[in-house]
Coordinates of C-alpha atoms in Angstrom, one line a residue:
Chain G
X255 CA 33.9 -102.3 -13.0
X256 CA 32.1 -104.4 -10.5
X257 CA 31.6 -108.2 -11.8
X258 CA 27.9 -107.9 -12.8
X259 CA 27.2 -111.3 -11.3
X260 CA 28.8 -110.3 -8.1
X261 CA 26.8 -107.2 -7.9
X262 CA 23.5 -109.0 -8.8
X263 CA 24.1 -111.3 -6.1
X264 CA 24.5 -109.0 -3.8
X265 CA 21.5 -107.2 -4.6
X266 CA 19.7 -110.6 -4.6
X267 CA 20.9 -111.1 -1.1
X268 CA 18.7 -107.9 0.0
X269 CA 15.3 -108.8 -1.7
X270 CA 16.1 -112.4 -0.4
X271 CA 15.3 -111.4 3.2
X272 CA 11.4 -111.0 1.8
X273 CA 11.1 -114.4 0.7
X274 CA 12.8 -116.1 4.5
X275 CA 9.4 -115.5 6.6
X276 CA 7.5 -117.7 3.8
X277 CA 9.9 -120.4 3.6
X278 CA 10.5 -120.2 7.9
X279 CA 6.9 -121.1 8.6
X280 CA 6.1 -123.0 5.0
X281 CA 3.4 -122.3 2.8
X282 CA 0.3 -123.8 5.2
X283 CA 1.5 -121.9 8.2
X284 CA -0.9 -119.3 9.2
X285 CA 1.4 -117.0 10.3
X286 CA 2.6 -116.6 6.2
X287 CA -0.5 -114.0 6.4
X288 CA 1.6 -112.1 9.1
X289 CA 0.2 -108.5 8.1
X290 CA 3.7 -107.3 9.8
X291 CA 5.6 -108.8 6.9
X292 CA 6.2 -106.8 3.8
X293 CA 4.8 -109.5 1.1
X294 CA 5.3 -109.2 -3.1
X295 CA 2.0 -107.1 -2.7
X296 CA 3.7 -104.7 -0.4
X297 CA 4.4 -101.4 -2.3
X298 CA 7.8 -100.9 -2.8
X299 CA 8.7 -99.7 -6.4
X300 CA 12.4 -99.4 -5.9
X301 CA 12.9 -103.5 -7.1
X302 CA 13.7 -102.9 -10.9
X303 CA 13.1 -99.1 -10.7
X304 CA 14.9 -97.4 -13.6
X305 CA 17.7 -95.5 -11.5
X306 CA 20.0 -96.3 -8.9
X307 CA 21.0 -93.8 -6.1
X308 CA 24.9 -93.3 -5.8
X309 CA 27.3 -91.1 -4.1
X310 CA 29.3 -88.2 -6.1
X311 CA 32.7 -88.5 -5.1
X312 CA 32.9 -84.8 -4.1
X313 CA 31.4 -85.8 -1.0
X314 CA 34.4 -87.3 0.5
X315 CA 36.8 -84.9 -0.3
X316 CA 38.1 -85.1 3.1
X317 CA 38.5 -88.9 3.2
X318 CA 40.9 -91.5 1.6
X319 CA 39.4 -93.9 -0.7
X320 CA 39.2 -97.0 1.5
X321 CA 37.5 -94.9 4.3
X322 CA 34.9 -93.9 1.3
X323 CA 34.4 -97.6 0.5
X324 CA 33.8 -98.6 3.9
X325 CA 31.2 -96.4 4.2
X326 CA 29.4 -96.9 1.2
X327 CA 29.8 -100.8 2.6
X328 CA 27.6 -99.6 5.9
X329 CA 24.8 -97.6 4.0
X330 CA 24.6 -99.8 1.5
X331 CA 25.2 -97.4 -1.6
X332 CA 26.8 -99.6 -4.6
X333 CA 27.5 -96.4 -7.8
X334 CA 29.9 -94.1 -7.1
X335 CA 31.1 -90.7 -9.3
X336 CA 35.4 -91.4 -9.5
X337 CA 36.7 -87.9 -8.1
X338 CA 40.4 -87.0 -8.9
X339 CA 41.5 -87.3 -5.0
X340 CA 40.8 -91.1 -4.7
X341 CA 42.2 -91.7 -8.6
X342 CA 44.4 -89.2 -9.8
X343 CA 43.9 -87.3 -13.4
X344 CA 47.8 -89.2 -14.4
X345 CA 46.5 -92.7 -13.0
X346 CA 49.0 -95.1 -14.6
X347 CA 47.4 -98.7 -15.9
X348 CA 48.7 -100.2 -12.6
X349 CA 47.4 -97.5 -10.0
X350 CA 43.7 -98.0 -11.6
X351 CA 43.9 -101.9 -11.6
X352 CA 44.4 -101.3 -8.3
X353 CA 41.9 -98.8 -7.5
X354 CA 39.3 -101.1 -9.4
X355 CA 40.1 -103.9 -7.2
X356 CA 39.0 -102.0 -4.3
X357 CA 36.0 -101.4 -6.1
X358 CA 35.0 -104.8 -6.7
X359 CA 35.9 -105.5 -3.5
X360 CA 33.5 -103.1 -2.5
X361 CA 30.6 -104.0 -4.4
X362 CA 31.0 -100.8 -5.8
X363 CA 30.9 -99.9 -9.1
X364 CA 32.6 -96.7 -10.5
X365 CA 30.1 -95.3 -13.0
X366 CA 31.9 -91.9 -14.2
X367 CA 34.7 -89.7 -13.4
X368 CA 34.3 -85.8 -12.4
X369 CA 33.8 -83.5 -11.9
X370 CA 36.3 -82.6 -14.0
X371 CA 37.0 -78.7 -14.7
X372 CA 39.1 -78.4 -18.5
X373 CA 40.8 -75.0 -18.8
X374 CA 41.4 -76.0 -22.3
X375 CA 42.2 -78.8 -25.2
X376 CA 44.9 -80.2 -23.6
X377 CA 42.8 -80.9 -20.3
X378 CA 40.2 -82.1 -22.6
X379 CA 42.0 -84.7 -24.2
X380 CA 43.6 -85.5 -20.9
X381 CA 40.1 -85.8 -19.1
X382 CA 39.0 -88.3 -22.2
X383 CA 42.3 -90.2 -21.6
X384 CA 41.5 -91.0 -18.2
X385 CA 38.0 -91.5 -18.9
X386 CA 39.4 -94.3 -21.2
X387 CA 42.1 -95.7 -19.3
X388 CA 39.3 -96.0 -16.0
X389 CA 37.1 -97.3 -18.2
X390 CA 33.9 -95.5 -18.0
X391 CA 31.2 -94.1 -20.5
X392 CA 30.1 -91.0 -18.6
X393 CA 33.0 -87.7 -17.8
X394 CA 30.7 -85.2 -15.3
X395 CA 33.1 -82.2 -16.5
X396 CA 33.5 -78.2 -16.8
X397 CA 34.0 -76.5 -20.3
X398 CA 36.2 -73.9 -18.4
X399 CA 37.4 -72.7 -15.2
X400 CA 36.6 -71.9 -11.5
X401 CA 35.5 -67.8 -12.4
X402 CA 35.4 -67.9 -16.0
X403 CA 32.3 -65.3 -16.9
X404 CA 31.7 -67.0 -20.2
X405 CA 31.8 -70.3 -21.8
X406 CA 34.8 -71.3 -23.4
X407 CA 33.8 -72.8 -26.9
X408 CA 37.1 -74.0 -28.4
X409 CA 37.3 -76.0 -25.5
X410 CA 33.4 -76.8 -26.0
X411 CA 34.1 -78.2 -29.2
X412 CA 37.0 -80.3 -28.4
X413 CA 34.9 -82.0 -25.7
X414 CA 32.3 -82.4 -29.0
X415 CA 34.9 -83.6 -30.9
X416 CA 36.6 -86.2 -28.0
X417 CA 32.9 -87.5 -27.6
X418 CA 32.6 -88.3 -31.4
X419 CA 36.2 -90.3 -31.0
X420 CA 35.5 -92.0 -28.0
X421 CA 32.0 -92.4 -27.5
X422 CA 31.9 -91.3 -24.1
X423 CA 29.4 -89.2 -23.1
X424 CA 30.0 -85.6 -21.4
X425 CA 28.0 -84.2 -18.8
X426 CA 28.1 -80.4 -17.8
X427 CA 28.0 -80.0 -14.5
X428 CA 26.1 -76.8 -13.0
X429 CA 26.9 -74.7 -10.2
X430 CA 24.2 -72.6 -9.2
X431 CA 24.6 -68.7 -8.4
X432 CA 28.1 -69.8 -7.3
X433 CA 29.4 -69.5 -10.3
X434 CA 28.6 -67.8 -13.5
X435 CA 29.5 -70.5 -16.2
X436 CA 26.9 -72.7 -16.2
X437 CA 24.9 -71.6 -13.4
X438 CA 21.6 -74.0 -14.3
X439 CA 20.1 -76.1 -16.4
X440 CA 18.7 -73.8 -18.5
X441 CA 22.5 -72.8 -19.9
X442 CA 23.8 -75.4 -20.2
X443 CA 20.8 -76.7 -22.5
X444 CA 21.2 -73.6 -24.5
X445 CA 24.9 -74.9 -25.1
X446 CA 24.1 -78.2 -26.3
X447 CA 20.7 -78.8 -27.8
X448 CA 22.5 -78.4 -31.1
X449 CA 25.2 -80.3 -30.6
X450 CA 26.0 -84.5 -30.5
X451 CA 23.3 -85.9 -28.3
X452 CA 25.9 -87.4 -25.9
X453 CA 26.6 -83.7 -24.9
X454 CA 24.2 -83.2 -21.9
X455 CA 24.4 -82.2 -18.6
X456 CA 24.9 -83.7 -14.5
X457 CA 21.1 -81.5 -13.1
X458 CA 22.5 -80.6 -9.6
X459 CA 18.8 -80.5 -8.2
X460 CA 20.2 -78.5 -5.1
X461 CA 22.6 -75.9 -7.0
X462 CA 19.5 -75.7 -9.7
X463 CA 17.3 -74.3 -7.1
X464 CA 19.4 -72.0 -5.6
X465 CA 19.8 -70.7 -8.7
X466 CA 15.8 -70.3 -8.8
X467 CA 15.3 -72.9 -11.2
X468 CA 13.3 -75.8 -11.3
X469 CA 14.9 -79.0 -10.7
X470 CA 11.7 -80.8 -11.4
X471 CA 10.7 -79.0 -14.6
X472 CA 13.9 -78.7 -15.6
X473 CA 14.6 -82.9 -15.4
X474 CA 11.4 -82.9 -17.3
X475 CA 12.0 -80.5 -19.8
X476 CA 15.8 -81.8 -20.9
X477 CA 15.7 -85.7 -19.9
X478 CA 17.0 -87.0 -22.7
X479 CA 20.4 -84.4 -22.2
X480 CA 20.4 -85.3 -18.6
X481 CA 23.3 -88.1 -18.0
X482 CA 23.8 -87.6 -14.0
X483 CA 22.5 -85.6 -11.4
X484 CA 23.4 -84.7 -8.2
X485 CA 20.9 -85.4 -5.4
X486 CA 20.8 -82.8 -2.5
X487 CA 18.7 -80.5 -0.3
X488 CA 18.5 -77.3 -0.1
X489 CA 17.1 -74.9 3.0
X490 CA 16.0 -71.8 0.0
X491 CA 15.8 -71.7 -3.3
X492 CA 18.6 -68.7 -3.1
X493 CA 22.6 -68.0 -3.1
X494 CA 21.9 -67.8 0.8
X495 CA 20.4 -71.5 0.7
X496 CA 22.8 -74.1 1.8
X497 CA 22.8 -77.8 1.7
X498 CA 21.1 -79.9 4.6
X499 CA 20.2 -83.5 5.1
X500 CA 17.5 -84.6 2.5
X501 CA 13.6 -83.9 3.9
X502 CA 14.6 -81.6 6.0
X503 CA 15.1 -78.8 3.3
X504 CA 12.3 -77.2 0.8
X505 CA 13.1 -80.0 -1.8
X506 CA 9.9 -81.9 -2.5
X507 CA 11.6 -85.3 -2.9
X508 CA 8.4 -87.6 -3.6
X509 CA 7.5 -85.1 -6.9
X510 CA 11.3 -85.1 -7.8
X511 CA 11.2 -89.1 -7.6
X512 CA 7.3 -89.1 -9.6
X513 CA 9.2 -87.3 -12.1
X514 CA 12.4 -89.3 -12.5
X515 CA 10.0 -92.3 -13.1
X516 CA 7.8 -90.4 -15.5
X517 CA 10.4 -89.2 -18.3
X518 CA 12.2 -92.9 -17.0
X519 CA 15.8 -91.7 -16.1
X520 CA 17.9 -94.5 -16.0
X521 CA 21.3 -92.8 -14.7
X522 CA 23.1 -92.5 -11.3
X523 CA 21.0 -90.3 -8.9
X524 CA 24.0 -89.3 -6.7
X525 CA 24.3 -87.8 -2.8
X526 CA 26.8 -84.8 -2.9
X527 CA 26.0 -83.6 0.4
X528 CA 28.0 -80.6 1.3
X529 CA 27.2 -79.8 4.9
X530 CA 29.3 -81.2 7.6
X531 CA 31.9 -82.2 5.4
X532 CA 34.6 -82.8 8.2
X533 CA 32.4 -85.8 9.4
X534 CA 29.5 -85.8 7.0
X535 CA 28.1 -89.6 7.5
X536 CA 25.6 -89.3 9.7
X537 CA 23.9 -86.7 7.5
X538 CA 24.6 -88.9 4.7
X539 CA 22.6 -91.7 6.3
X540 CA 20.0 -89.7 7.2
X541 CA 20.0 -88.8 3.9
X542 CA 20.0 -92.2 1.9
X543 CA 17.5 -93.5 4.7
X544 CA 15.0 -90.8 3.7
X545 CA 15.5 -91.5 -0.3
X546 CA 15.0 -95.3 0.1
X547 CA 12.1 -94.6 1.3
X548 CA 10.8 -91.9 -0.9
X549 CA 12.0 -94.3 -3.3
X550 CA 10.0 -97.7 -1.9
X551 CA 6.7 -95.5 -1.8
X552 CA 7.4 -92.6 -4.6
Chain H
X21 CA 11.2 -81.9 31.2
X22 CA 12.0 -79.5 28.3
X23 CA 10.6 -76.4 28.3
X24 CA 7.7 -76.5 26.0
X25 CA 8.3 -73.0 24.6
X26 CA 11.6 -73.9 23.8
X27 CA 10.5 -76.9 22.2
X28 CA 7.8 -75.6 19.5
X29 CA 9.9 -72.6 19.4
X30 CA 12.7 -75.3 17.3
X31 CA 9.9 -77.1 16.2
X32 CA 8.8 -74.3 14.5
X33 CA 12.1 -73.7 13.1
X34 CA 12.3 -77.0 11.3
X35 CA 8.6 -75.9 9.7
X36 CA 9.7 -72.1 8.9
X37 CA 11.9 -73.9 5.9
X38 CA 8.8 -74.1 4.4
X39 CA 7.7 -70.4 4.3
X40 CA 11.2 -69.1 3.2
X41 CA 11.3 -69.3 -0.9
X42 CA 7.4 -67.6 -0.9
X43 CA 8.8 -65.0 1.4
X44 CA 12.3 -64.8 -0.7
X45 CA 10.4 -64.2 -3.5
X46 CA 7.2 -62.4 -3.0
X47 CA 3.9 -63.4 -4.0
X48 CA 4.0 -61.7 -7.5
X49 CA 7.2 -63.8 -8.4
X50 CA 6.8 -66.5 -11.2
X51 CA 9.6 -68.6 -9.2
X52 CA 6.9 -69.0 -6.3
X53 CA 4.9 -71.6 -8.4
X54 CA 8.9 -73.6 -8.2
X55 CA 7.4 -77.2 -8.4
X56 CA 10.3 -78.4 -7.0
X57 CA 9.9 -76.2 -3.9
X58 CA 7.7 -77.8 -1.2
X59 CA 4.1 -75.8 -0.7
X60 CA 1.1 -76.6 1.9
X61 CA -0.3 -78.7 -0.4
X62 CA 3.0 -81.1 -0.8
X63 CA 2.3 -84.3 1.0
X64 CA 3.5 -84.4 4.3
X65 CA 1.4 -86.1 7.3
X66 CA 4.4 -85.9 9.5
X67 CA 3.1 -82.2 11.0
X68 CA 0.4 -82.4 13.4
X69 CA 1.0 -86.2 14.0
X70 CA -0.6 -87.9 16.9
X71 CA 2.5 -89.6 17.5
X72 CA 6.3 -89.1 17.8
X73 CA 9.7 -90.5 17.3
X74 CA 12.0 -91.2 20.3
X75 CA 14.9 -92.9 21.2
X76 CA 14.7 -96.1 23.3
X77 CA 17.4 -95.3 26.0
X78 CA 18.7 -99.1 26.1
X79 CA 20.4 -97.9 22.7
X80 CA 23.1 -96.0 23.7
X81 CA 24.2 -98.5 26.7
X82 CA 27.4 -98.3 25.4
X83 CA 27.8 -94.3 25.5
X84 CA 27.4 -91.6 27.9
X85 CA 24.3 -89.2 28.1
X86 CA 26.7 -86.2 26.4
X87 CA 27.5 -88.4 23.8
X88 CA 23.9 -89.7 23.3
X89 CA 22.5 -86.0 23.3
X90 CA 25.0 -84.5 20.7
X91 CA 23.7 -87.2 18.3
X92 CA 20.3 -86.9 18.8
X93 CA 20.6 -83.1 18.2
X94 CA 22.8 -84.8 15.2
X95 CA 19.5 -86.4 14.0
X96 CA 16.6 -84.0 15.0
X97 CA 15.3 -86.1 17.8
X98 CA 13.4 -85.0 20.9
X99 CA 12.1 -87.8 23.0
X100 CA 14.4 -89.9 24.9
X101 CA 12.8 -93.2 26.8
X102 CA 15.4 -92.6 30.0
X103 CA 17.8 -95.7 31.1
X104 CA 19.2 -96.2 34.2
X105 CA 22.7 -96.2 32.8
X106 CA 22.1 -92.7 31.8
X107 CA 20.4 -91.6 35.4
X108 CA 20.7 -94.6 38.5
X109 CA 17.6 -95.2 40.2
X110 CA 19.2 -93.9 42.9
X111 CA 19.5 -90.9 41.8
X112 CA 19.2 -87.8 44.0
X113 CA 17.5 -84.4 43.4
X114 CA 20.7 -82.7 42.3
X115 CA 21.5 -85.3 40.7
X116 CA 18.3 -86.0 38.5
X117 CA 17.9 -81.5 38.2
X118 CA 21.6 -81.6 36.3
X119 CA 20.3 -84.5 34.1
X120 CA 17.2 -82.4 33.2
X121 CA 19.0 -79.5 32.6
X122 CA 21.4 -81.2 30.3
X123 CA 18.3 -82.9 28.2
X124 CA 16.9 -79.1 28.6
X125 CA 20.2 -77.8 26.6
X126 CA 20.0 -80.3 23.8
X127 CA 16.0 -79.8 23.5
X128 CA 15.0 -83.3 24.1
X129 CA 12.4 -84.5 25.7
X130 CA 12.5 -87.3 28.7
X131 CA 8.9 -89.0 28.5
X132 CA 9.5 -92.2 30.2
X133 CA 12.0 -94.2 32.1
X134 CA 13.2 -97.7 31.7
X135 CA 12.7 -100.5 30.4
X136 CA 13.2 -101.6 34.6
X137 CA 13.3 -104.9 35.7
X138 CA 11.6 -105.2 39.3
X139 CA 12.5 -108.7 40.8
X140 CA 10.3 -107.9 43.9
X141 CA 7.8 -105.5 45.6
X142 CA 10.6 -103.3 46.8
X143 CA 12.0 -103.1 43.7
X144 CA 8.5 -101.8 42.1
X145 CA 8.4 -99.0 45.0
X146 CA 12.1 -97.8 44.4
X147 CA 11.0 -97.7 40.3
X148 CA 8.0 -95.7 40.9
X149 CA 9.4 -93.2 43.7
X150 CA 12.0 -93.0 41.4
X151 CA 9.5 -92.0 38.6
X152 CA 8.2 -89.8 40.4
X153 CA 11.6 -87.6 41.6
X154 CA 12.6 -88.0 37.6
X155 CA 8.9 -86.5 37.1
X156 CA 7.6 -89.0 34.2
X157 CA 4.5 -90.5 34.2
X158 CA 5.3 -93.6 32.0
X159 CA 7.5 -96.2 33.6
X160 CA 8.5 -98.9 30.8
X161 CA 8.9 -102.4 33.6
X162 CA 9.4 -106.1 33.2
X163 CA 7.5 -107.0 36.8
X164 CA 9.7 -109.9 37.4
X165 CA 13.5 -111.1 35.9
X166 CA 15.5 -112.5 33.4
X167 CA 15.1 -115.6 33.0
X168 CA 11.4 -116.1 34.9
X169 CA 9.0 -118.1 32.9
X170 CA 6.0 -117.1 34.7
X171 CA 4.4 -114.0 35.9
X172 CA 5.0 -113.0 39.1
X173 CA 1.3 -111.8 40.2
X174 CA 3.0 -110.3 43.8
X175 CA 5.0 -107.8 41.5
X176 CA 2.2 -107.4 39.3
X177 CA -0.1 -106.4 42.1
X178 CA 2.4 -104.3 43.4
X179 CA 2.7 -102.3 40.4
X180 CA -1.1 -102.0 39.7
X181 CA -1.6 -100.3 43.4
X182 CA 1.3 -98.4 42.9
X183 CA 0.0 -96.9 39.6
X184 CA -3.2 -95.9 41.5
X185 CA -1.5 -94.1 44.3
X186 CA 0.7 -92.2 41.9
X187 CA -1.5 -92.0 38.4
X188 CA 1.9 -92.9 36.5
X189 CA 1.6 -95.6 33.7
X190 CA 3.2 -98.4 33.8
X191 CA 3.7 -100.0 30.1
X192 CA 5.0 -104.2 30.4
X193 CA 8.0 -104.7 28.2
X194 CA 8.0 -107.8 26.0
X195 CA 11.2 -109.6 24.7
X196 CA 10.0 -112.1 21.8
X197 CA 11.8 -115.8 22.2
X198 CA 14.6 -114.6 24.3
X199 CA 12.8 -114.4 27.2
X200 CA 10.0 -117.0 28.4
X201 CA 8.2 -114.1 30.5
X202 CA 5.7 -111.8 28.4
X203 CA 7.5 -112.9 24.6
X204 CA 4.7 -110.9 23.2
X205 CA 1.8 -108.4 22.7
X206 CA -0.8 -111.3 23.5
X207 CA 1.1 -112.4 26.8
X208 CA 1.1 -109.0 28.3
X209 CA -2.8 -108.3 27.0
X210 CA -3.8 -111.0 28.8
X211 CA -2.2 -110.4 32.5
X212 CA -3.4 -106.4 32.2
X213 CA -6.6 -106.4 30.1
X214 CA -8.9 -106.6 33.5
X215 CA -6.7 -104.7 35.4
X216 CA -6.9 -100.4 35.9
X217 CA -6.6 -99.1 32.2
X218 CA -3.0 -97.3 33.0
X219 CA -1.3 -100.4 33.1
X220 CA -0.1 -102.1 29.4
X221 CA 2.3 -102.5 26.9
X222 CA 5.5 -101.7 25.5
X223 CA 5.1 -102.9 22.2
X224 CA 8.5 -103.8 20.6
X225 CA 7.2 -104.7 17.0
X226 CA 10.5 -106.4 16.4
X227 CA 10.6 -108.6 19.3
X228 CA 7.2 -109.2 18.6
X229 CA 7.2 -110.5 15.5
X230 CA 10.7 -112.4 16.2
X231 CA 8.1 -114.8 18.3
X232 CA 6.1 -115.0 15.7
X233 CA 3.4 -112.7 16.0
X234 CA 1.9 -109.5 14.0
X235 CA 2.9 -106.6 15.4
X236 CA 0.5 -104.4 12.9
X237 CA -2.5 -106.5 14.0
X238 CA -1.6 -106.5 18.0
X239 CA -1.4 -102.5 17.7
X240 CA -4.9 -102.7 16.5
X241 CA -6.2 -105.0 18.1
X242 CA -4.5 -103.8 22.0
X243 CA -4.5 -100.3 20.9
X244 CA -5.8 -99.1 24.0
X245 CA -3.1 -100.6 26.2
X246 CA 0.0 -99.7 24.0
X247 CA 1.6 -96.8 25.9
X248 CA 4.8 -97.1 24.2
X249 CA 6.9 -98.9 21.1
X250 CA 9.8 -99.8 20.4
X251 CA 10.8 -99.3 16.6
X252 CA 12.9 -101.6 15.0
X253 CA 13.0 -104.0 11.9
X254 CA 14.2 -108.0 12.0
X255 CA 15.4 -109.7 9.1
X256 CA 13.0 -112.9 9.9
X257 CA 9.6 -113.2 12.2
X258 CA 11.9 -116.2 14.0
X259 CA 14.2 -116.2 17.4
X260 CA 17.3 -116.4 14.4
X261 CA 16.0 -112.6 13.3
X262 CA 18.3 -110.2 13.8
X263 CA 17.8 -106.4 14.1
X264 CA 18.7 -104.5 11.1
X265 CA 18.5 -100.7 9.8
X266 CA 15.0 -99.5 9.1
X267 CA 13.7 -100.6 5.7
X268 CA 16.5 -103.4 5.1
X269 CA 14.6 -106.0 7.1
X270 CA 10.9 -107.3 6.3
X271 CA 8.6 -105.1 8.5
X272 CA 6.0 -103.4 6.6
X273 CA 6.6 -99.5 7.8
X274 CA 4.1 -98.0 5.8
X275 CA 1.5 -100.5 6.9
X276 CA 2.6 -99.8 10.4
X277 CA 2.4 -96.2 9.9
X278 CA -0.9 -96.0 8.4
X279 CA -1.8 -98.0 11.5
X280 CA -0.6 -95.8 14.1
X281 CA -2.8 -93.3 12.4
X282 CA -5.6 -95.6 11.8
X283 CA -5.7 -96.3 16.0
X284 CA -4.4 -92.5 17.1
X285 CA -2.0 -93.6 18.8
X286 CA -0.3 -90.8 20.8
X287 CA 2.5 -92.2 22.6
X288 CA 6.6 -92.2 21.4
X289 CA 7.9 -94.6 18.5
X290 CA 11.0 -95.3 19.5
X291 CA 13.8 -96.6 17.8
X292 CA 16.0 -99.3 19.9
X293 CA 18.3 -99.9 17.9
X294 CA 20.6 -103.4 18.6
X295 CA 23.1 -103.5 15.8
X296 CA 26.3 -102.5 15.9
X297 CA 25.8 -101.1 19.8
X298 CA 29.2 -100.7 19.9
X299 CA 29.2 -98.5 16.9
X300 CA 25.8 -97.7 16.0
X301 CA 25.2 -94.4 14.9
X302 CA 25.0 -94.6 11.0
X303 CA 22.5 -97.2 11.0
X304 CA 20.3 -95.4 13.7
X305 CA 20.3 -92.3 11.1
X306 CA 19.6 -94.2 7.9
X307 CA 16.9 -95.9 10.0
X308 CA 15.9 -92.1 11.4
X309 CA 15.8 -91.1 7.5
X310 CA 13.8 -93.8 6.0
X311 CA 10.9 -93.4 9.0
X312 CA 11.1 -89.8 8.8
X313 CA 10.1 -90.3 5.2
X314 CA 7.8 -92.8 5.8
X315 CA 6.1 -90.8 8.4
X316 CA 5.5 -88.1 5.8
X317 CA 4.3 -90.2 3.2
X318 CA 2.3 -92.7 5.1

């Protein structure tokens, strides 16, 4: 959605502020070995690492879209998950032109919709309508409904069907012991592993391991079904457990980030932070602070 | 000024996280070998640290000490460098016992006042008797004024006797190229080096290296003179750098951690924080995030 060469610039921009203390003082200056200085030899492995860190929309439930932007503006975050509230499900061709302006305005670039719950075919078709109409590859969606015990497999294999037609992929979003259809990563796998391969799931890392599950394992054992995943922390690995700024929680973020690079996710590792959600953005910062740096030294 | 209790007492809370999911589960449960879950043998060299993060006072000049309190609570930060703004030198007992008692209530710690600038010898007595009432024993002091270009030795030997009669450390504050009096480590080094050992530096490692020099080399190399440091990161090592969020700028942070351990150093690592001061509270916890990780990974 973003103009890739706008985007790249702006990315250029950042890493450009390494090379300004060479050219400042020239190559013969002495002070060019200025041990202060992160140099090309510094470690930082988050130039050209495979994933990018995003926020899921969900986060700023409470806020209009250009307050979202802004923000993302200020913490330097350029992926963002396309909820509902900022582009409704019934977006005519003119509302999304003008929602993708803001966007690219933005530097930011909308890389899926959802979540997205689908009581049935209809909202299935709908959901790939929009998906196609917005313009993205990815729908982060529910095979069912807020309380359903069971999954729903005439809507499972529409969404099947829709991916076939469309080529967008579907990601089944888990929800931890908060709810009972699709609860981790585990069941959703057992709903798909025999099914298109661009039926996978968004690995809530947070809701995973409230669950009891492993986040880590688990993004080991189905990378090539996992298409999104929600980045969080968690303060126990239980219903009671409830979301908190990242490296404060029991989340062993430098393993997590080891193991994204090892089975070479190359998806949206998205914030949904859930605490504070009145005025969550100093928590968020925190939060994408901490991950940077995970990140730079993981 | 806090009460220690008090203070490990929420320290320890912060640490319990880590004990919960063994507890929650027991120690015959297969879910406490989670890999996801931190364990004691997760890297994290943030416990036990000889040193600290603080807040430099001078970056909340635009707020009130409520205001300033609530976010550090916000942000799960204990040391404040006191300001004048937030308690006048004048201050009298009651006045300087309902200060405490607010940084009691918010758990933070006041380990040092100033930066102060002391134009004359009077002015270095009313700092240090005002030190004293405030019951620090770290004053942070320019021992001139803006806009000197040379030391003044009068102040200079005003503060050294004072710092005898009253054992309270005085630690010289250096401005980089915006001010001709002590720009840097090396400046200061040189005026306190054969004076008592309780007089030295401040050392403001963006400032610093704004003039040109390496901050990572002059904490080494004046290590036993650094009482106190200002954290921040510049987007160039010239008077045209500008402050910038932790981790954005070029400052090597986990060179400059590995450092601090490398020399013990014991004191507070405070972040002063000059963008945005009218507004500048999600890029102090993005910068509070990314040395928070840093710190554990270092």
């Amino acid at each position: 959605m973003v103009n890739r060469r706008t985007f790249l610039r702006s990315s250029l921009a950042g890493t450009a502020l390494l090379v300004i203390p060479f050219d400042a003082f020239g190559q013969t200056s002495p002070k060019s070995d200025n041990s202060t200085i992160k140099t090309s030899s510094s470690r930082d492995r988050s130039e050209g690492t495979s994933f990018h860190l995003g926020m899921a929309g969900y986060t700023f439930v409470k806020f209009d879209l250009d307050t979202t932007l802004a923000f993302m503006k200020k913490i330097d975050v350029h992926y963002l998950c396309i909820k509902d509230f900022h582009l409704p499900l019934d977006a005519d061709a003119e509302q999304i032109a003008a929602f993708k302006a803001k966007l690219e305005a933005a530097n930011v670039i909308g890389y899926a919709v959802g979540p997205i719950y689908m009581k049935d075919v209809a909202a299935v078709d709908k959901a790939f309508a929009y998906a196609q109409r917005v313009g993205v590859d990815l729908i982060v969606g529910v095979p069912g409904v807020w309380g359903d015990t069971t999954p729903n497999y005439e809507v499972l294999d529409r969404v099947e069907q829709k991916v076939k037609e469309t080529n967008i992929r579907y990601a089944i979003h888990l929800h931890g012991p908060d709810m009972t259809l699709y609860p981790d990563a585990t069941s959703i796998w057992n709903d798909v592993k025999d099914r298109d391969p661009r039926l996978g799931m968004c690995l809530d890392i947070g809701h995973n391991l409230r669950y009891g599950s492993d986040s880590i394992r688990d993004l080991k054992r189905y990378a090539k079904r996992v298409f999104d995943i929600h980045l969080k922390d968690v303060t126990a690995p239980t219903k009671e457990g409830h979301a908190i700024e990242l490296g404060r929680g029991i989340i062993d973020f430098p393993a997590f980030v080891k193991m994204l690079r090892k089975v070479g996710y190359k998806g949206s590792v998205s914030l949904e932070y859930e605490k504070d959600m009145n005025d969550p953005f100093i928590g968020i910062a925190e939060s994408v602070g901490y991950f940077k740096a995970i990140t730079e030294q993981g």
